[in-house]
XYZ file of C-alpha atoms in Angstrom:
286
model
C -29.505 -19.179 -5.394
C -33.226 -19.214 -4.339
C -33.495 -17.662 -1.063
C -34.825 -20.935 0.812
C -31.579 -22.521 -0.348
C -29.517 -19.714 0.594
C -30.901 -19.672 4.195
C -30.289 -23.561 4.017
C -26.640 -23.158 3.447
C -26.313 -20.269 6.631
C -27.987 -23.142 8.652
C -25.330 -25.337 7.576
C -22.478 -23.090 8.653
C -23.580 -22.504 12.104
C -24.129 -26.418 12.577
C -20.498 -26.606 11.246
C -19.289 -23.977 13.694
C -21.013 -25.095 16.411
C -20.369 -28.726 16.044
C -16.737 -28.595 14.374
C -15.359 -25.854 16.249
C -16.421 -25.570 19.676
C -16.678 -28.772 21.449
C -16.916 -27.341 24.807
C -20.550 -26.159 23.846
C -21.823 -29.759 24.005
C -24.501 -28.851 21.489
C -25.545 -32.548 19.874
C -28.280 -32.409 17.178
C -29.731 -35.852 18.623
C -33.008 -36.166 20.720
C -30.457 -35.989 23.576
C -29.444 -32.491 23.079
C -28.154 -30.739 25.695
C -29.972 -27.623 25.183
C -33.038 -26.931 26.917
C -34.742 -24.044 24.491
C -33.727 -21.296 22.605
C -34.460 -17.823 23.244
C -33.790 -15.232 20.317
C -32.875 -11.681 19.646
C -32.605 -9.959 16.145
C -34.060 -8.312 13.143
C -35.638 -9.472 9.987
C -33.341 -12.277 9.939
C -34.975 -13.923 12.750
C -38.541 -12.267 12.220
C -41.059 -11.947 9.459
C -42.897 -8.930 11.115
C -44.938 -10.800 13.644
C -42.990 -9.151 16.725
C -43.527 -5.371 14.947
C -47.195 -4.620 15.580
C -48.563 -3.259 12.212
C -45.241 -4.259 9.936
C -46.865 -5.129 6.913
C -49.033 -2.098 6.803
C -46.435 0.489 7.983
C -43.422 -0.733 6.354
C -44.775 -2.593 3.464
C -41.810 -4.964 1.874
C -39.017 -2.843 3.315
C -37.415 -5.997 5.000
C -34.405 -6.988 3.253
C -34.907 -10.457 2.993
C -38.747 -11.202 3.036
C -39.912 -13.862 4.521
C -42.799 -14.718 2.023
C -44.925 -14.833 5.365
C -43.425 -18.035 6.618
C -40.717 -17.814 9.891
C -40.196 -21.650 8.768
C -37.504 -20.563 6.308
C -35.662 -18.510 8.853
C -31.890 -19.697 10.049
C -33.006 -19.752 14.295
C -36.437 -22.239 12.946
C -33.375 -24.553 11.036
C -31.401 -24.641 13.653
C -34.272 -25.271 16.107
C -35.489 -28.401 13.965
C -31.787 -29.748 13.526
C -31.304 -29.530 17.237
C -34.984 -31.224 18.039
C -35.780 -27.980 19.822
C -39.343 -26.672 19.906
C -39.116 -23.315 17.853
C -38.980 -20.344 19.761
C -42.387 -18.430 19.550
C -42.460 -14.838 18.987
C -42.750 -12.932 22.153
C -46.110 -10.834 21.382
C -47.904 -14.335 20.624
C -47.223 -16.121 23.960
C -49.459 -15.991 26.870
C -46.623 -15.928 29.753
C -47.077 -19.316 30.735
C -44.645 -21.486 32.017
C -44.868 -23.802 29.169
C -44.521 -21.097 26.587
C -41.409 -19.341 27.895
C -40.026 -23.481 28.849
C -40.096 -23.718 24.492
C -38.122 -20.858 24.423
C -39.018 -17.237 22.906
C -38.259 -15.103 19.879
C -37.529 -11.197 20.603
C -36.616 -10.463 17.403
C -38.329 -7.670 15.395
C -38.187 -7.221 11.668
C -36.170 -3.969 11.243
C -34.618 -3.854 15.040
C -31.591 -2.003 15.148
C -28.924 -2.245 17.879
C -28.808 1.382 18.127
C -31.790 3.183 19.539
C -33.363 5.231 16.364
C -35.751 7.729 17.811
C -39.118 7.997 16.690
C -38.896 5.266 14.733
C -41.422 2.390 15.197
C -38.604 -0.359 15.535
C -37.285 -2.509 18.209
C -33.877 -1.773 19.475
C -31.318 -4.112 20.943
C -31.831 -2.733 24.696
C -35.768 -3.573 24.062
C -35.302 -6.731 22.941
C -32.777 -7.537 26.083
C -35.471 -5.829 28.659
C -38.131 -8.585 26.866
C -35.433 -11.211 27.885
C -34.702 -10.525 31.153
C -38.530 -10.089 31.939
C -38.706 -13.412 30.885
C -35.655 -14.769 33.121
C -37.431 -13.521 35.786
C -40.223 -15.032 34.997
C -38.868 -18.424 34.958
C -36.909 -17.743 38.308
C -40.196 -17.261 40.046
C -42.139 -20.315 38.727
C -39.095 -22.696 38.768
C -36.892 -21.359 41.639
C -33.335 -19.898 41.125
C -31.570 -22.820 41.387
C -33.427 -24.637 38.593
C -33.962 -21.610 36.678
C -30.095 -20.586 36.530
C -29.608 -24.321 35.462
C -32.426 -24.305 32.753
C -30.771 -20.711 31.749
C -27.383 -22.284 31.943
C -28.604 -24.816 29.431
C -30.419 -22.842 27.001
C -29.430 -21.303 23.695
C -29.220 -17.537 23.093
C -29.279 -16.578 19.586
C -28.511 -12.970 18.308
C -28.735 -11.278 15.102
C -28.490 -7.808 14.434
C -27.010 -4.933 13.017
C -27.802 -5.008 9.113
C -30.464 -2.089 9.772
C -27.809 0.072 11.371
C -25.792 -0.039 8.296
C -28.770 0.535 6.066
C -29.800 3.373 7.846
C -26.172 4.525 7.885
C -25.690 4.520 4.228
C -29.105 6.207 3.423
C -28.256 9.180 5.246
C -31.392 10.832 3.958
C -33.350 8.912 6.341
C -31.080 8.141 9.300
C -30.546 10.657 12.441
C -27.133 8.509 13.007
C -24.772 8.494 9.655
C -24.074 12.357 9.520
C -22.822 12.176 13.156
C -20.149 9.125 13.305
C -17.151 8.233 11.011
C -17.667 4.547 9.420
C -14.961 3.234 12.017
C -16.285 5.058 14.645
C -19.820 3.408 13.652
C -18.108 0.152 14.050
C -16.704 0.560 16.992
C -20.352 1.583 18.584
C -22.273 -1.205 17.072
C -19.345 -3.816 18.489
C -19.468 -2.188 21.823
C -22.992 -2.339 22.262
C -23.220 -5.875 20.933
C -20.543 -6.660 23.616
C -22.177 -4.968 26.309
C -25.532 -7.054 25.380
C -23.497 -10.247 25.688
C -21.860 -9.509 28.940
C -25.305 -8.753 30.172
C -26.964 -11.841 29.211
C -23.780 -13.638 30.734
C -24.684 -11.932 34.011
C -28.121 -13.223 33.883
C -26.694 -16.828 33.455
C -26.489 -17.292 29.837
C -23.648 -19.681 28.846
C -24.356 -20.690 25.554
C -24.828 -17.937 22.824
C -24.697 -17.615 19.179
C -23.774 -14.302 17.723
C -24.315 -13.926 13.733
C -22.282 -11.493 12.119
C -23.517 -9.008 9.144
C -23.864 -10.484 5.522
C -22.092 -8.486 2.636
C -24.776 -6.079 2.182
C -23.037 -4.307 -0.583
C -24.250 -7.624 -2.301
C -27.940 -6.433 -2.061
C -30.100 -5.169 -4.130
C -31.066 -2.146 -2.070
C -27.376 -1.447 -1.439
C -25.753 -1.990 -5.103
C -26.858 2.105 -5.921
C -23.951 2.447 -3.475
C -21.208 1.139 -5.933
C -19.652 3.865 -8.040
C -18.804 1.755 -11.465
C -22.016 0.108 -11.043
C -20.229 -3.637 -11.450
C -20.240 -6.321 -8.860
C -20.711 -5.414 -5.200
C -20.529 -2.266 -3.616
C -16.737 -2.040 -1.972
C -17.297 0.403 0.747
C -20.601 -0.658 2.155
C -18.563 -4.707 2.400
C -15.355 -3.435 3.394
C -17.403 -1.718 6.680
C -19.372 -4.697 7.591
C -15.979 -6.699 7.354
C -14.825 -4.615 9.891
C -17.492 -4.531 11.936
C -17.821 -8.541 12.078
C -13.866 -8.986 12.228
C -13.918 -6.554 15.422
C -16.779 -8.340 16.888
C -15.256 -11.553 16.456
C -12.158 -10.126 18.254
C -14.274 -9.404 20.913
C -16.074 -12.825 21.116
C -12.542 -14.517 21.244
C -11.787 -12.032 24.298
C -15.017 -12.670 25.768
C -14.924 -16.627 25.743
C -11.481 -16.101 27.828
C -12.697 -13.587 30.302
C -15.856 -14.840 31.014
C -16.086 -18.428 33.328
C -17.800 -21.167 31.477
C -18.964 -18.733 28.468
C -19.252 -20.527 24.894
C -19.712 -17.621 22.760
C -19.761 -18.584 19.024
C -19.496 -15.811 16.115
C -20.952 -16.829 12.942
C -19.189 -15.602 9.617
C -22.445 -15.240 7.595
C -20.272 -12.744 5.328
C -17.599 -15.163 4.427
C -20.534 -18.263 3.661
C -22.351 -15.735 1.271
C -19.260 -14.200 -0.407
C -18.409 -17.641 -1.335
C -21.953 -17.723 -3.247
C -21.583 -14.608 -4.588
C -17.758 -15.252 -5.989
C -18.439 -19.051 -7.075
C -22.071 -19.300 -8.051
C -21.116 -21.850 -10.529
C -20.694 -24.621 -7.561
C -23.938 -24.024 -5.887
C -26.234 -24.305 -9.203
C -26.541 -21.108 -10.690
C -24.348 -19.047 -13.251
C-alpha cells in the first residue's frame, strides 16, 4: 500500500477509537467540534523535519517514514482536517502571537525520542514538554487564568513518540542506551516516562489526550535485518514493541480511572498495520 494510503488508514483508526469507544471525549467531526485546538508532541510521525534545525542537511533521509516534503500527509494534519480544526503550526515557525497559540502548536520534531540521548541533536520528550508548558503559560498571560484553563481543557493533546528509542535500542552501535538495559527494563522505562508526561500535561489542565502506540517496527525495512531467517518481520523487535504498547495501554486505562475529568485515548496503530501486513490482499495490494 502506498504511504499516503497507509496514513489515511491510520487516521481512520484514530477516528474510530475516538468516536466509537470514548463518547465521554465528546469529539464531534463537524463544524461544531467541542475541541478548540490541537497541540502535538512527537517524532517524525508528526513532523517532517521543519521543527529540527538543519534536519535535511544533518540527517538526510533517516526518518523511518519520510514525509516527501509535506506535513499534510501526517495523521495529526488529517485528524485536524476531519475535526475542522486549524492545523497546528510548527513551534519554530510561530511568532508567539496569541492568534498562533490559539490555532494549535506542533512541538514535534523528526527523530525525537522519549529518552534524552546525550549529544545527539534530537529533541526529547522533556524538551517538547517544556515548550508546551511555556505555551500554556503564555495562554494564561494573554487570556487570564480562568479562560486559559477552559481553553486548554477543551483542546486536544496528541502524543506520538517511542519508535526512535527502539530503533536506537536495536542498533546498539549508535546507542548509548541499549547496553544498559534488558528489553523488559527498557520498555518499563519508556512507559513510565510517557505516563509521567501524561500526568504533567494533566497537571497543566490538559484533559483530552490521544497517545499513539508504536507501529510494528520489525516490519520496517530498516529493521528487517534483525530477522535471523530473513523471512517476514523481525519477531524480536515486534515482540518488544508490542510489550511496550500493551504496558502503555494498561497505564492509560489506570490513569483514566485515577485522574478526574481525564479522557485519555490509546491509539493502537500496531494492530492496524499488522492487519495490512497479514492481509494485504484486502487493501489493494498483494
